[in-house]
Short mmCIF file of C-alpha atoms in Angstrom, two decimals:
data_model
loop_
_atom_site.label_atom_id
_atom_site.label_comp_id
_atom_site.label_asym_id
_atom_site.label_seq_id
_atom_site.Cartn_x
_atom_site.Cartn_y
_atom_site.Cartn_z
CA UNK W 18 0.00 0.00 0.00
CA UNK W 19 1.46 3.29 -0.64
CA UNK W 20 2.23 6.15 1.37
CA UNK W 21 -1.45 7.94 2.02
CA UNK W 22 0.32 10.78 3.53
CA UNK W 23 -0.01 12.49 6.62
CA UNK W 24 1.15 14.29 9.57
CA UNK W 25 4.60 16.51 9.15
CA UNK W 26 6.00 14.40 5.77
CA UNK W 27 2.93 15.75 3.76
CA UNK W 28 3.09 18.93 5.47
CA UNK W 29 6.57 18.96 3.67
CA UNK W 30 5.91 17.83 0.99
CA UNK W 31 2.72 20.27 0.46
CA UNK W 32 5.41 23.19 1.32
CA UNK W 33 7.89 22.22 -1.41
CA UNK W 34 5.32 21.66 -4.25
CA UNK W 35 3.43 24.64 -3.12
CA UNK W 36 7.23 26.68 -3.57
CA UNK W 37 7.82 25.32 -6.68
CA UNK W 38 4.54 26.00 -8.40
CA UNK W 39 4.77 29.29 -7.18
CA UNK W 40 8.50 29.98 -8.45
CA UNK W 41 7.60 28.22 -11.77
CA UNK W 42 4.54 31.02 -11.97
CA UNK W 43 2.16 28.04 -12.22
CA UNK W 44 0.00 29.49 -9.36
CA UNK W 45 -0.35 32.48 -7.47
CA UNK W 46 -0.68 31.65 -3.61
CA UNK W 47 -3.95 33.43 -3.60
CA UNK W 48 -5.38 31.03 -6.18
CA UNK W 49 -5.01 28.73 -3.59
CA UNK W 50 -6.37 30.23 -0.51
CA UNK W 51 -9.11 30.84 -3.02
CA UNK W 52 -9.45 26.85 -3.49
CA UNK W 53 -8.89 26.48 0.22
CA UNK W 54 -12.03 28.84 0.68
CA UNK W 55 -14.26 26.90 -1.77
CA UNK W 56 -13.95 23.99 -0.03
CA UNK W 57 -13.82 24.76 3.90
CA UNK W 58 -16.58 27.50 3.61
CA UNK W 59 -19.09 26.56 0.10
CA UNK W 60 -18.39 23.05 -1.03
CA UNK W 61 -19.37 19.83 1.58
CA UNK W 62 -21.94 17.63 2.57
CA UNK W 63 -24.94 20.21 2.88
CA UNK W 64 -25.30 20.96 -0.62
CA UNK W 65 -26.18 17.00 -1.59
CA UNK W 66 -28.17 17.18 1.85
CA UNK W 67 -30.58 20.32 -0.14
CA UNK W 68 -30.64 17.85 -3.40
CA UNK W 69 -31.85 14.73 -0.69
CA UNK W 70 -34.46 16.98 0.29
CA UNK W 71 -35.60 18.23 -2.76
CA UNK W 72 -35.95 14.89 -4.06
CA UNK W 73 -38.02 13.68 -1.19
CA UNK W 74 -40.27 16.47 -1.47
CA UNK W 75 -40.99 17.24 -5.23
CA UNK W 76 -41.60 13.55 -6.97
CA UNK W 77 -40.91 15.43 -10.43
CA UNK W 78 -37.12 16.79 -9.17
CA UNK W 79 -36.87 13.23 -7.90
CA UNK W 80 -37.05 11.57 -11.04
CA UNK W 81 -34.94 13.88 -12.82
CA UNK W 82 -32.55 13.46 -10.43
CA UNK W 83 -32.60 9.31 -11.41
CA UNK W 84 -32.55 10.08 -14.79
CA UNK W 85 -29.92 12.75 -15.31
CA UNK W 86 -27.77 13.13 -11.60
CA UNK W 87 -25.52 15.70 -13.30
CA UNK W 88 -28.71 18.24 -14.96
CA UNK W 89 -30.86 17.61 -11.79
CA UNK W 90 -28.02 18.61 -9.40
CA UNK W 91 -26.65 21.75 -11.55
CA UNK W 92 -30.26 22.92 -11.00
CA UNK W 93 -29.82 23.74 -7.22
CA UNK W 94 -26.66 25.39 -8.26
CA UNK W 95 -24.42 22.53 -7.73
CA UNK W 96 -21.65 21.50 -10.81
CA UNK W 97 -17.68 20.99 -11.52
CA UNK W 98 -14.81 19.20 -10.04
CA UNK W 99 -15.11 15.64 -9.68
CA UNK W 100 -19.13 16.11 -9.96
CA UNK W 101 -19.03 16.22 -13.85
CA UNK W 102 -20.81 13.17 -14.55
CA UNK W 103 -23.57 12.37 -11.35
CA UNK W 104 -24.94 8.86 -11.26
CA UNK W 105 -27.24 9.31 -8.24
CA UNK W 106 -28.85 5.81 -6.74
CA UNK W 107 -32.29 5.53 -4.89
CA UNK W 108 -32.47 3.45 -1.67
CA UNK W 109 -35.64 1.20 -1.46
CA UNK W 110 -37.17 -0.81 0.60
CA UNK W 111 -35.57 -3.51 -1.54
CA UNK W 112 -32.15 -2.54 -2.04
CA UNK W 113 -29.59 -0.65 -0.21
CA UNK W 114 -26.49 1.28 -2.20
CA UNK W 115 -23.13 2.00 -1.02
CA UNK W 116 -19.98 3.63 -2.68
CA UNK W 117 -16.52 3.18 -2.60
CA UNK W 118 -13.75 3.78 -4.70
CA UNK W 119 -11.43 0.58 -4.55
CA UNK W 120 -8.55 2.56 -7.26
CA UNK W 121 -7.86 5.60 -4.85
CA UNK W 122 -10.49 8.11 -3.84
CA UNK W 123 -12.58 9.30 -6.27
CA UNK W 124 -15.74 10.96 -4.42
CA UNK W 125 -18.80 13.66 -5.48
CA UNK W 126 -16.85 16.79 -4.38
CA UNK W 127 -20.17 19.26 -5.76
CA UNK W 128 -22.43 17.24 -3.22
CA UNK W 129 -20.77 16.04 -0.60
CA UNK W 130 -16.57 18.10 -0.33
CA UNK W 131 -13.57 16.52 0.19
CA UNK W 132 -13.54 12.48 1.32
CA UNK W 133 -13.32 11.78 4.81
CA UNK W 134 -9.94 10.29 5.68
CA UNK W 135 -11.65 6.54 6.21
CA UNK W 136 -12.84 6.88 2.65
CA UNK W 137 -9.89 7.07 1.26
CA UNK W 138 -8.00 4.67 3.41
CA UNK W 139 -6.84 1.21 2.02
CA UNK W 140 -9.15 -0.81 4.62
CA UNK W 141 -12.47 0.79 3.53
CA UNK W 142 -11.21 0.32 -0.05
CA UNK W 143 -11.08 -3.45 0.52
CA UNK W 144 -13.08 -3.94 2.59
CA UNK W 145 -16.20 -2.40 0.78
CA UNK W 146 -16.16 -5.05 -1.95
CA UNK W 147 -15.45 -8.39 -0.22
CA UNK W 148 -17.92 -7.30 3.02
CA UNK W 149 -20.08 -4.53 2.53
CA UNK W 150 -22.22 -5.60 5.48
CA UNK W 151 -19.21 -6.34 7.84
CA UNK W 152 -18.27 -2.48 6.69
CA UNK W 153 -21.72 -1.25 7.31
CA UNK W 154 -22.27 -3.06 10.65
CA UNK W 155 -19.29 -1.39 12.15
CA UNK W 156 -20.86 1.84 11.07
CA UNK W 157 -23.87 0.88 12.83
CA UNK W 158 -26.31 0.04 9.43
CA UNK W 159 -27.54 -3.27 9.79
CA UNK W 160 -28.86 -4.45 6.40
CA UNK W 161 -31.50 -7.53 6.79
CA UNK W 162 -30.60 -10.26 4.67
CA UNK W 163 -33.84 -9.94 2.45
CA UNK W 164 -32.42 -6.43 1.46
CA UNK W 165 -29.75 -6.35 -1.20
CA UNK W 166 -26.71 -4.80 -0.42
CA UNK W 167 -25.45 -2.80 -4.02
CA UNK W 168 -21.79 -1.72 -3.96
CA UNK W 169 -20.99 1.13 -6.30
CA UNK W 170 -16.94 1.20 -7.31
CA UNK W 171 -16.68 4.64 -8.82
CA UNK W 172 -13.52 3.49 -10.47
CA UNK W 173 -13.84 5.10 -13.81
CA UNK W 174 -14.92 9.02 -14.24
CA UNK W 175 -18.44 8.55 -12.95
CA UNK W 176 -19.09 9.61 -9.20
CA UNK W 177 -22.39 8.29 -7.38
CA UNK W 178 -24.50 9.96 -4.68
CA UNK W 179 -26.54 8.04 -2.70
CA UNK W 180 -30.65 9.00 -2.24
CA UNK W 181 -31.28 7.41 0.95
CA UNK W 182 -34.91 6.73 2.13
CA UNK W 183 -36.81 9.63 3.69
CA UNK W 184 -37.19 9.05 7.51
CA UNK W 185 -40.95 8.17 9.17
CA UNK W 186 -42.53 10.27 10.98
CA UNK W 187 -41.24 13.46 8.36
CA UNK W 188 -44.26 13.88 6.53
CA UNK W 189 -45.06 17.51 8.19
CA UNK W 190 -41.17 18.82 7.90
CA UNK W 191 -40.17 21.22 5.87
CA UNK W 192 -37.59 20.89 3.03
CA UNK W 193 -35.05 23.01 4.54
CA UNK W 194 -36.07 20.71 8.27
CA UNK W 195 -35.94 17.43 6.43
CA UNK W 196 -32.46 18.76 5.33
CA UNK W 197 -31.24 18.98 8.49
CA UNK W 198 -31.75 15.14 8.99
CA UNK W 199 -29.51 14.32 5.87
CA UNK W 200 -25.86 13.39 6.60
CA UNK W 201 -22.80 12.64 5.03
CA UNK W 202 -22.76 9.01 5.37
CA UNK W 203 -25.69 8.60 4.66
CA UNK W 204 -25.47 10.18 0.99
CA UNK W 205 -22.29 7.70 0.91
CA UNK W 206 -24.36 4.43 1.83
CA UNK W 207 -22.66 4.09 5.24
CA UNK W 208 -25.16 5.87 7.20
CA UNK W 209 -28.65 6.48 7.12
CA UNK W 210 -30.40 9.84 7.56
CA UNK W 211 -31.08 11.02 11.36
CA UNK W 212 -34.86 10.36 12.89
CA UNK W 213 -37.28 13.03 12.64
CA UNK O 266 4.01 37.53 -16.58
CA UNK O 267 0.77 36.51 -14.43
CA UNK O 268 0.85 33.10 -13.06
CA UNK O 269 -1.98 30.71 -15.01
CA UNK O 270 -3.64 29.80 -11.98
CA UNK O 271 -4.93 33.21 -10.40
CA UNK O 272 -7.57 33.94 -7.99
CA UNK O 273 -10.69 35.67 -10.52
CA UNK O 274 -10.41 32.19 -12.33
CA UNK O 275 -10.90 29.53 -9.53
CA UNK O 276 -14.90 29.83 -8.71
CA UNK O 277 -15.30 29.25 -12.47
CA UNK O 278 -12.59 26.88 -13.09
CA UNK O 279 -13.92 24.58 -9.71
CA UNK O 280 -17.28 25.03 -10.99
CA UNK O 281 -17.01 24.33 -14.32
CA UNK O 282 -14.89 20.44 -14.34
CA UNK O 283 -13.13 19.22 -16.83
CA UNK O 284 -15.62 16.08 -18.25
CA UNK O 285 -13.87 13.23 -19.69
CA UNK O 286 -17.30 12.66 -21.16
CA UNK O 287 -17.47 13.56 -25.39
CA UNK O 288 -19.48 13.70 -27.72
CA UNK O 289 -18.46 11.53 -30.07
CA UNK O 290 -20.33 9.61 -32.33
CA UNK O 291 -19.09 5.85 -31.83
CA UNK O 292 -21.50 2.67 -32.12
CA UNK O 293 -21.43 0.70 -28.61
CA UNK O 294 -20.49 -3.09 -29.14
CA UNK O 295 -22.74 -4.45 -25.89
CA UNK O 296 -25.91 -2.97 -25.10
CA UNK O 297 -28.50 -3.74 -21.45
CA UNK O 298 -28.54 -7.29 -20.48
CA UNK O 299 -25.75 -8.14 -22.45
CA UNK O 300 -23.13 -10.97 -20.60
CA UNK O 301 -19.47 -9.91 -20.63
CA UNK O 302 -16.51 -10.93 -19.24
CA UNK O 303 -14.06 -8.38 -17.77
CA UNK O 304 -10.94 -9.48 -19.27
CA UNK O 305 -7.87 -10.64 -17.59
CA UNK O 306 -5.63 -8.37 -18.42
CA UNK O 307 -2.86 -6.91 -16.21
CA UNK O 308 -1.41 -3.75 -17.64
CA UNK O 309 1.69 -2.36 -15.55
CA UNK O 310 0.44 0.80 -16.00
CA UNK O 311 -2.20 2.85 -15.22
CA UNK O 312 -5.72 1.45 -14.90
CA UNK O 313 -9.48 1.80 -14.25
CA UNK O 314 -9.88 -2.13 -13.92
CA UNK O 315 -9.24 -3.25 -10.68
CA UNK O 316 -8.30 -7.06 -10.14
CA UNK O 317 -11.18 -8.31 -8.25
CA UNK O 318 -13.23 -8.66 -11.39
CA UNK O 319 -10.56 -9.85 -13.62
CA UNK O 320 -12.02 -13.01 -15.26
CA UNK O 321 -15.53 -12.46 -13.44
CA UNK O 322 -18.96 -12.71 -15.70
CA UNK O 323 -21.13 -10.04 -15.47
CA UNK O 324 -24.34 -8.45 -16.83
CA UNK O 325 -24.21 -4.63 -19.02
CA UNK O 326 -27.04 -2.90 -17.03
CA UNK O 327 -26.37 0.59 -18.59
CA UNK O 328 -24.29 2.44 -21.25
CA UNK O 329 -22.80 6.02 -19.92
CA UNK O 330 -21.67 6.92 -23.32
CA UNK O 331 -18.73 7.92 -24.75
CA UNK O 332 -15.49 8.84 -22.79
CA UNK O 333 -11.44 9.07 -22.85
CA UNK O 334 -10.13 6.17 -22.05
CA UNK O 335 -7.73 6.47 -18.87
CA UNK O 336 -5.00 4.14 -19.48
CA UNK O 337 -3.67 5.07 -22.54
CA UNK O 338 -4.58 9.60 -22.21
CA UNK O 339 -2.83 9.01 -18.32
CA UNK O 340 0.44 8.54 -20.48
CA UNK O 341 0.12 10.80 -23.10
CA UNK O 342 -0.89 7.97 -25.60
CA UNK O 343 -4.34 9.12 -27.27
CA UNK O 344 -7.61 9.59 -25.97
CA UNK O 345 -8.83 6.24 -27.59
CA UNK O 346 -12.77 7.43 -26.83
CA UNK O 347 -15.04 4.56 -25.97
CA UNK O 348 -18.60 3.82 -24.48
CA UNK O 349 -18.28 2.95 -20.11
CA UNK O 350 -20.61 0.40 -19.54
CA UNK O 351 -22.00 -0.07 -16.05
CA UNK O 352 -21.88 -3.73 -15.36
CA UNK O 353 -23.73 -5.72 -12.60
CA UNK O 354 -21.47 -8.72 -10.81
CA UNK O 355 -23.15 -10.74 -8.01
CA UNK O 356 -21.15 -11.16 -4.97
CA UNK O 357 -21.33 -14.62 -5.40
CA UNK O 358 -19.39 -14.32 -8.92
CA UNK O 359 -16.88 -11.81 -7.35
CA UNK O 360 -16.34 -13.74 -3.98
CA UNK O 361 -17.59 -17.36 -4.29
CA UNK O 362 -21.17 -19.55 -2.96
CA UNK O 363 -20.33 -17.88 0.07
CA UNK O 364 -21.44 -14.46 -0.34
CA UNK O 365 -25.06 -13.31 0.56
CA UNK O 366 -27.05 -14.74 -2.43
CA UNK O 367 -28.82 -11.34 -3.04
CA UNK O 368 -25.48 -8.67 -3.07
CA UNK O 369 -24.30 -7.36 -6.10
CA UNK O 370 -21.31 -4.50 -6.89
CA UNK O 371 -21.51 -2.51 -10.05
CA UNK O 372 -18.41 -0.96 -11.70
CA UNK O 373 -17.70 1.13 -14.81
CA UNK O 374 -15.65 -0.84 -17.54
CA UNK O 375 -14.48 0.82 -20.30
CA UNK O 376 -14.98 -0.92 -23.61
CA UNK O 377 -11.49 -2.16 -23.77
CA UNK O 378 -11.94 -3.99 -20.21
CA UNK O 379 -14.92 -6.29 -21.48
CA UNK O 380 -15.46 -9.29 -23.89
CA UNK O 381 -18.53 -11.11 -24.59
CA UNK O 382 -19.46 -14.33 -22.43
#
């Protein structure tokens, strides 16, 4: 397994190739604090929470949102890196999705931001494949065996968002309320969405 | 001389992507339902096909069109565009009689990664 990279080496190692692009007039330093921005203050997990709502409140958004991820998505404003070309899967009563990325780390940065370390590391990688309910009991998802368990490797330039189901007990909430109960995980596979 | 990566360009730049996706017009070889066989290959190189489905018989459940093929554009060797095919393996293909009867993992293959079974 390679080097992941962490702690004071990729600090480094950040450092030098952040020098060198500099010196070489590749980047200008505020380009990056600009990126850095982006994705610690605009770009995470809430904006594929607002599409999760949206979906469970208007049945026309929802089905666009099956039938074209990327169109549906750019709608509420969300588009670009590593989001160019959206599969997004439905959870049923019937079937229960989950995503990895077994090559490296490929992930829906529009939606959902940057991977959580875990997502990226070589156990979840692995592990994902060969036991996808070992994986999701340790993350506290129990799957009953009459439900199948769909793995999605997003191993080529396609990146998958999960639509988990919408919680009981919701049917009163508002979309911007029923928001609030949509997490991370659970637009990942390896969570569901909080209780009303 | 400015530097090419400057500050006014990133919200556009981050927003916008850079799609591997194009539009060109190329007839697919498998279509839904269609068997295939990811093929045992084992470049030394770079890859989309992982291992675990080298040699494993699955079913074409959807075509994603036409894109640039990774392993030969990560080396500077051509785009060679092809259809992605998302293709259905059971866990019990992938991992033996052992695995839950009713799991199933889909993955992209490009063309090149898939003959029929």
């Amino acid at each position: 397994m390679a080097d992941t990279g962490h702690g004071a080496d990729a600090a480094l190692r950040i450092k030098a190739l952040e020098s060198l692009l500099v010196e070489k007039q590749l980047i200008d330093p505020k380009a990056l604090d600009a990126v850095v921005e982006l994705y610690e203050h605009k770009i995470g997990p809430r904006n594929g929470a607002k599409v999760v709502a949206r979906a469970w409140v208007d049945p026309d958004y929802r089905k666009r949102l099956l039938a074209d991820g990327t169109a549906a998505i750019a709608e509420l404003g969300f588009s670009g890196v590593q989001g160019e070309d959206m599969i997004v899967v439905e959870n049923t009563p019937e079937v229960h999705n989950m995503v990895v990325c077994t090559l490296c780390s490929c992930y829906p940065w529009p939606t959902l931001g940057l991977p959580p370390v875990w997502y990226k590391a070589a156990p979840y990688r692995a592990r994902s494949v060969i036991d996808p309910r070992g994986v999701l009991a340790e993350f506290g998802v129990e799957v009953p065996e009459t439900v199948e368990v769909r793995v999605w490797d997003s191993n080529a330039e396609l990146r998958y968002l999960v639509l988990p189901m919408r919680p009981a007990g919701t049917e009163g909430m508002t979309e911007e309320q029923l928001a609030a109960l949509v997490t991370r995980d659970s637009m990942i596979g390896t969570g569901v969405p909080m209780a009303a | 001389m400015p530097a090419a990566l400057t500050p006014e360009i990133v919200p556009g730049l981050v927003a916008g992507g850079a799609s591997t996706k194009i539009a060109e017009d190329i007839a697919p070889k498998f279509k839904h339902g269609d068997k295939v066989r990811a093929r045992n290959i084992n470049p030394t190189t770079h890859t989309r096909l992982p291992r675990y489905v080298r040699g494993k018989v699955g079913t074409v459940v959807h075509d994603h069109g036409v894109f640039v093929f990774n392993d030969s554009n990560a080396h500077g060797k051509g785009t060679h565009p092809q259809h992605v095919y998302n293709v259905r393996f059971t866990a019990q293909e992938l991992w033996g009689p052992d695995a839950p009867s009713r799991d199933t993992l889909h993955i992209d293959m490009f063309e090149s990664y898939i003959e029929p079974a």
